[in-house]
Short mmCIF file of C-alpha atoms in Angstrom, two decimals:
data_model
loop_
_atom_site.label_atom_id
_atom_site.label_comp_id
_atom_site.label_asym_id
_atom_site.label_seq_id
_atom_site.Cartn_x
_atom_site.Cartn_y
_atom_site.Cartn_z
CA MET A 1070 0.00 0.00 0.00
CA GLN A 1071 1.21 3.48 -0.88
CA THR A 1072 0.39 6.23 1.61
CA TRP A 1073 0.14 9.84 0.47
CA ALA A 1074 -0.16 12.69 2.97
CA VAL A 1075 -1.91 15.69 1.43
CA ALA A 1076 -0.75 18.60 3.55
CA ASN A 1077 -0.04 22.31 3.70
CA GLN A 1078 0.31 24.50 6.77
CA LYS A 1079 -1.73 27.21 5.03
CA GLY A 1080 -5.48 26.83 4.70
CA GLY A 1081 -7.54 27.58 1.62
CA VAL A 1082 -5.12 26.06 -0.90
CA GLY A 1083 -7.41 23.30 -2.17
CA LYS A 1084 -6.06 20.56 0.07
CA THR A 1085 -9.32 18.67 0.59
CA THR A 1086 -10.34 19.09 -3.07
CA THR A 1087 -6.94 17.72 -4.09
CA THR A 1088 -7.31 14.73 -1.76
CA LEU A 1089 -10.79 14.04 -3.06
CA CYS A 1090 -9.95 14.35 -6.76
CA LEU A 1091 -6.82 12.20 -6.55
CA ALA A 1092 -8.63 9.52 -4.55
CA ARG A 1093 -11.56 9.54 -6.95
CA GLY A 1094 -9.15 9.18 -9.88
CA LEU A 1095 -7.37 6.24 -8.27
CA ALA A 1096 -10.66 4.49 -7.52
CA ASP A 1097 -11.95 5.11 -11.04
CA ALA A 1098 -8.73 3.46 -12.29
CA GLY A 1099 -9.55 0.29 -10.34
CA PHE A 1100 -7.40 0.75 -7.23
CA ARG A 1101 -8.60 0.03 -3.69
CA VAL A 1102 -8.45 3.41 -1.99
CA LEU A 1103 -8.70 4.42 1.66
CA LEU A 1104 -9.28 8.04 2.64
CA VAL A 1105 -8.34 9.07 6.17
CA ASP A 1106 -9.76 12.42 7.26
CA LEU A 1107 -7.52 13.91 9.95
CA ASP A 1108 -8.95 17.44 9.91
CA PRO A 1109 -11.29 18.20 12.87
CA HIS A 1110 -13.38 20.35 10.50
CA ALA A 1111 -14.16 17.10 8.62
CA SER A 1112 -14.78 18.76 5.25
CA LEU A 1113 -13.79 15.59 3.40
CA SER A 1114 -16.16 13.49 5.50
CA HIS A 1115 -19.00 15.95 4.95
CA ALA A 1116 -18.48 15.70 1.18
CA PHE A 1117 -19.54 12.06 1.41
CA GLY A 1118 -22.61 12.89 3.46
CA ILE A 1119 -21.31 11.43 6.73
CA PRO A 1120 -23.42 13.06 9.48
CA VAL A 1121 -21.94 15.28 12.16
CA GLU A 1122 -24.33 14.06 14.85
CA PRO A 1123 -23.97 11.60 16.30
CA PRO A 1124 -20.20 11.72 15.67
CA PRO A 1125 -19.23 8.71 13.54
CA ARG A 1126 -16.55 6.24 14.53
CA GLY A 1127 -13.45 7.19 12.63
CA SER A 1128 -9.90 8.48 12.80
CA TYR A 1129 -10.15 9.69 16.41
CA GLU A 1130 -10.41 6.07 17.58
CA LEU A 1131 -7.04 5.28 16.00
CA PHE A 1132 -5.41 7.49 18.65
CA THR A 1133 -7.48 6.37 21.63
CA ASP A 1134 -7.64 2.61 21.11
CA ALA A 1135 -4.52 0.83 19.83
CA THR A 1136 -6.60 -2.24 18.93
CA GLN A 1137 -8.75 -0.40 16.39
CA MET A 1138 -8.30 -1.33 12.74
CA LEU A 1139 -8.84 1.00 9.81
CA SER A 1140 -10.93 -1.56 7.96
CA ARG A 1141 -13.43 -1.57 10.85
CA LEU A 1142 -13.60 2.22 11.01
CA ALA A 1143 -13.93 2.77 7.27
CA HIS A 1144 -17.28 3.81 5.80
CA GLY A 1145 -18.33 2.86 2.30
CA THR A 1146 -18.95 5.51 -0.36
CA PRO A 1147 -20.93 5.61 -3.61
CA VAL A 1148 -17.64 5.26 -5.49
CA GLU A 1149 -16.65 1.64 -6.05
CA GLY A 1150 -13.33 0.81 -4.43
CA LEU A 1151 -13.26 3.98 -2.28
CA VAL A 1152 -13.83 4.02 1.49
CA ILE A 1153 -13.29 6.73 4.09
CA CYS A 1154 -12.28 6.78 7.73
CA PRO A 1155 -14.06 9.99 8.79
CA ALA A 1156 -12.95 12.79 11.07
CA GLN A 1157 -14.61 14.00 14.24
CA PRO A 1158 -14.33 17.35 16.09
CA SER A 1159 -12.77 15.45 19.01
CA LEU A 1160 -9.56 15.17 16.97
CA ALA A 1161 -8.85 18.73 18.12
CA THR A 1162 -8.36 17.47 21.69
CA LEU A 1163 -5.47 15.18 20.78
CA GLU A 1164 -2.84 17.92 20.98
CA ARG A 1165 -3.35 18.15 24.75
CA ARG A 1166 -3.33 14.38 25.18
CA GLY A 1167 -0.16 14.00 23.14
CA ALA A 1168 1.88 15.74 25.84
CA THR A 1169 0.94 13.14 28.46
CA GLN A 1170 0.07 9.98 26.51
CA PRO A 1171 3.08 8.17 25.04
CA GLY A 1172 2.83 6.48 21.67
CA LEU A 1173 0.38 8.86 20.00
CA GLY A 1174 3.04 10.01 17.56
CA LEU A 1175 3.11 6.57 15.91
CA ALA A 1176 -0.56 5.60 16.23
CA LEU A 1177 -1.50 6.34 12.64
CA GLY A 1178 1.57 4.58 11.25
CA ARG A 1179 0.73 1.42 13.17
CA ALA A 1180 -2.84 1.41 11.88
CA LEU A 1181 -1.75 1.96 8.28
CA HIS A 1182 0.84 -0.79 8.52
CA ALA A 1183 -1.85 -3.23 9.70
CA ALA A 1184 -4.00 -2.27 6.66
CA ARG A 1185 -1.21 -2.57 4.10
CA ASP A 1186 -2.71 -5.63 2.38
CA THR A 1187 -6.29 -4.34 2.36
CA TYR A 1188 -5.83 -1.22 0.19
CA ASP A 1189 -3.63 -0.13 -2.70
CA TYR A 1190 -3.52 3.54 -1.70
CA ALA A 1191 -4.23 5.50 1.48
CA LEU A 1192 -4.66 9.28 1.19
CA LEU A 1193 -4.44 11.32 4.38
CA ASP A 1194 -6.23 14.68 4.44
CA CYS A 1195 -4.28 16.67 7.03
CA PRO A 1196 -5.36 19.70 9.05
CA PRO A 1197 -3.77 23.02 7.97
CA THR A 1198 -1.76 23.34 11.18
CA LEU A 1199 1.49 21.87 12.40
CA GLY A 1200 0.76 19.51 15.26
CA LEU A 1201 0.31 15.91 16.32
CA LEU A 1202 -2.02 14.97 13.45
CA MET A 1203 0.13 16.38 10.66
CA VAL A 1204 3.33 14.93 12.13
CA ASN A 1205 1.63 11.52 12.42
CA ALA A 1206 0.67 11.70 8.75
CA LEU A 1207 4.12 12.77 7.57
CA ALA A 1208 5.82 10.13 9.69
CA ALA A 1209 3.63 7.42 8.16
CA ALA A 1210 3.59 8.65 4.55
CA ASP A 1211 5.46 7.31 1.56
CA ARG A 1212 4.96 10.66 -0.15
CA LEU A 1213 3.95 14.23 0.62
CA ILE A 1214 1.50 15.87 -1.77
CA ALA A 1215 1.59 19.63 -1.17
CA PRO A 1216 -1.14 21.64 -2.92
CA THR A 1217 -0.44 25.37 -3.10
CA GLN A 1218 -2.19 28.36 -4.57
CA THR A 1219 -0.22 30.34 -7.11
CA ASP A 1220 0.06 33.54 -5.10
CA PRO A 1221 2.90 35.03 -3.02
CA LEU A 1222 1.34 34.37 0.41
CA ALA A 1223 0.74 30.73 -0.43
CA LEU A 1224 4.37 30.31 -1.47
CA HIS A 1225 5.44 31.39 2.02
CA GLY A 1226 3.16 28.74 3.50
CA LEU A 1227 4.63 26.14 1.16
CA ARG A 1228 8.14 26.91 2.37
CA ASP A 1229 7.02 26.34 5.96
CA MET A 1230 5.42 23.04 4.94
CA LEU A 1231 8.56 21.80 3.24
CA ARG A 1232 10.69 22.76 6.24
CA THR A 1233 8.38 20.65 8.40
CA ALA A 1234 8.74 17.78 5.92
CA ASP A 1235 12.53 18.08 6.17
CA MET A 1236 12.31 17.91 9.97
CA VAL A 1237 10.13 14.79 9.91
CA GLU A 1238 12.31 13.20 7.26
CA ARG A 1239 15.38 13.57 9.49
CA SER A 1240 13.50 12.17 12.48
CA ARG A 1241 12.18 9.09 10.70
CA ARG A 1242 15.50 8.49 8.89
CA ARG A 1243 14.08 7.62 5.51
CA PRO A 1244 13.24 9.78 2.50
CA LEU A 1245 9.94 11.62 2.24
CA PRO A 1246 9.50 12.43 -1.47
CA ARG A 1247 7.35 15.46 -2.07
CA ALA A 1248 5.18 16.57 -4.99
CA ILE A 1249 3.87 20.12 -5.32
CA ILE A 1250 0.57 20.69 -7.12
CA PRO A 1251 -0.24 24.31 -8.07
CA THR A 1252 -3.94 24.90 -7.43
CA LEU A 1253 -6.60 27.56 -7.94
CA HIS A 1254 -4.48 29.03 -10.71
CA ASP A 1255 -5.77 32.07 -12.54
CA LYS A 1256 -3.65 32.45 -15.63
CA ARG A 1257 -5.27 35.81 -16.38
CA THR A 1258 -3.45 37.53 -13.50
CA ARG A 1259 0.16 38.61 -13.47
CA SER A 1260 0.47 37.52 -9.83
CA GLY A 1261 -0.68 34.02 -10.70
CA GLN A 1262 1.69 33.69 -13.62
CA ASN A 1263 4.65 35.09 -11.68
CA SER A 1264 3.99 32.82 -8.72
CA LEU A 1265 3.78 29.75 -10.96
CA GLU A 1266 7.07 30.67 -12.60
CA GLN A 1267 8.65 31.15 -9.18
CA LEU A 1268 7.39 27.74 -8.08
CA ARG A 1269 8.98 26.07 -11.08
CA GLU A 1270 12.26 27.97 -10.72
CA THR A 1271 12.55 27.13 -7.01
CA TYR A 1272 11.35 23.51 -6.91
CA GLY A 1273 11.89 22.32 -10.48
CA GLU A 1274 10.63 18.83 -11.26
CA GLN A 1275 8.97 18.47 -7.86
CA VAL A 1276 6.18 20.67 -9.30
CA SER A 1277 3.37 19.13 -11.34
CA PRO A 1278 3.72 20.05 -15.03
CA ASP A 1279 0.15 21.39 -15.19
CA ALA A 1280 -1.47 23.80 -12.73
CA ILE A 1281 -5.03 23.18 -11.55
CA PRO A 1282 -7.15 26.07 -12.87
CA LEU A 1283 -9.84 27.93 -11.00
CA ASP A 1284 -13.00 25.92 -11.58
CA THR A 1285 -16.30 26.66 -9.89
CA ARG A 1286 -17.51 23.11 -10.51
CA LEU A 1287 -14.92 21.80 -8.05
CA ARG A 1288 -16.41 23.91 -5.25
CA ASP A 1289 -19.24 21.41 -4.85
CA ALA A 1290 -17.24 18.73 -3.06
CA SER A 1291 -20.29 16.50 -2.64
CA ALA A 1292 -20.79 16.37 -6.40
CA VAL A 1293 -17.15 15.40 -6.91
CA ALA A 1294 -17.36 12.80 -4.14
CA THR A 1295 -20.64 11.09 -4.95
CA GLY A 1296 -21.66 12.06 -8.46
CA PRO A 1297 -20.67 10.63 -11.84
CA LYS A 1298 -17.24 11.25 -13.29
CA LEU A 1299 -16.91 15.04 -13.47
CA ALA A 1300 -16.20 16.72 -16.79
CA SER A 1301 -14.55 20.11 -16.27
CA ARG A 1302 -11.23 21.87 -16.78
CA GLY A 1303 -10.31 21.42 -13.14
CA ALA A 1304 -11.23 17.73 -13.04
CA ASP A 1305 -9.27 17.10 -16.23
CA ALA A 1306 -6.25 18.88 -14.72
CA TYR A 1307 -6.42 16.68 -11.62
CA ARG A 1308 -6.52 13.59 -13.82
CA GLU A 1309 -3.36 14.83 -15.54
CA ALA A 1310 -1.75 15.49 -12.16
CA LEU A 1311 -2.59 11.94 -11.06
CA GLN A 1312 -0.97 10.48 -14.17
CA TRP A 1313 2.14 12.49 -13.36
CA LEU A 1314 2.13 11.22 -9.77
CA LEU A 1315 1.83 7.63 -10.95
CA ASP A 1316 4.77 8.00 -13.34
CA PRO A 1317 7.84 6.37 -11.68
CA LEU A 1318 10.03 9.13 -13.11
CA SER A 1319 8.18 11.78 -11.11
CA LEU A 1320 8.90 9.94 -7.87
CA GLN A 1321 12.59 9.82 -8.73
CA CYS A 1322 12.58 13.59 -9.27
CA GLU A 1323 10.81 14.22 -5.96
CA ALA A 1324 13.30 12.12 -4.03
CA ALA A 1325 16.34 13.73 -5.66
#
């Protein structure tokens, strides 16, 4: 099983949409896909119609009960081959527990390791803050997928995210390849074009060849999650990004 952590320390960069579109593309291609929602806001879970009340069993239990298995916490979705382990607001309380409860830093990694033969891919939708949940995801991941808007403020957030990835990589003592996906790109603006050029100059082949354009159809996450295969510029761009991610040469570039 390949585990991808979709993360950025800045919010509003299309992180959940990226997680959703990549997972949907993998499932449509015939892979067995597990989504793990680690964001207490649970936007990814809501996209699949999972109710807020009563709180569903999901990713919180992975940190409070070491015997829990992802396959038992996963909920089915309308997409064949795609299941989700939903988030709950109680995830926000784990930061306080992490200071006093040993072993929480490796809880997610243990659960993913136990599920390695059940799924082909696991995609982790991380909260937009550096803390226990994001570090768990990065420590367990085979790859970091970092969506970023093409604007100057977002590029600052990306640098912070990659510094965090470097820190976790040193701690876990194995490579953490990273792929950068430019999102919400408006090619009509000079700022957008300049920021995209700066991304490519700074990070080279770690950046997806095609930027994801602004696309209002992608704002309806529920339609992307549960509806038929979406036909739009943004959806097509995500399919191209997925093909790039699945190309072995791209992984070599990310690890270089």
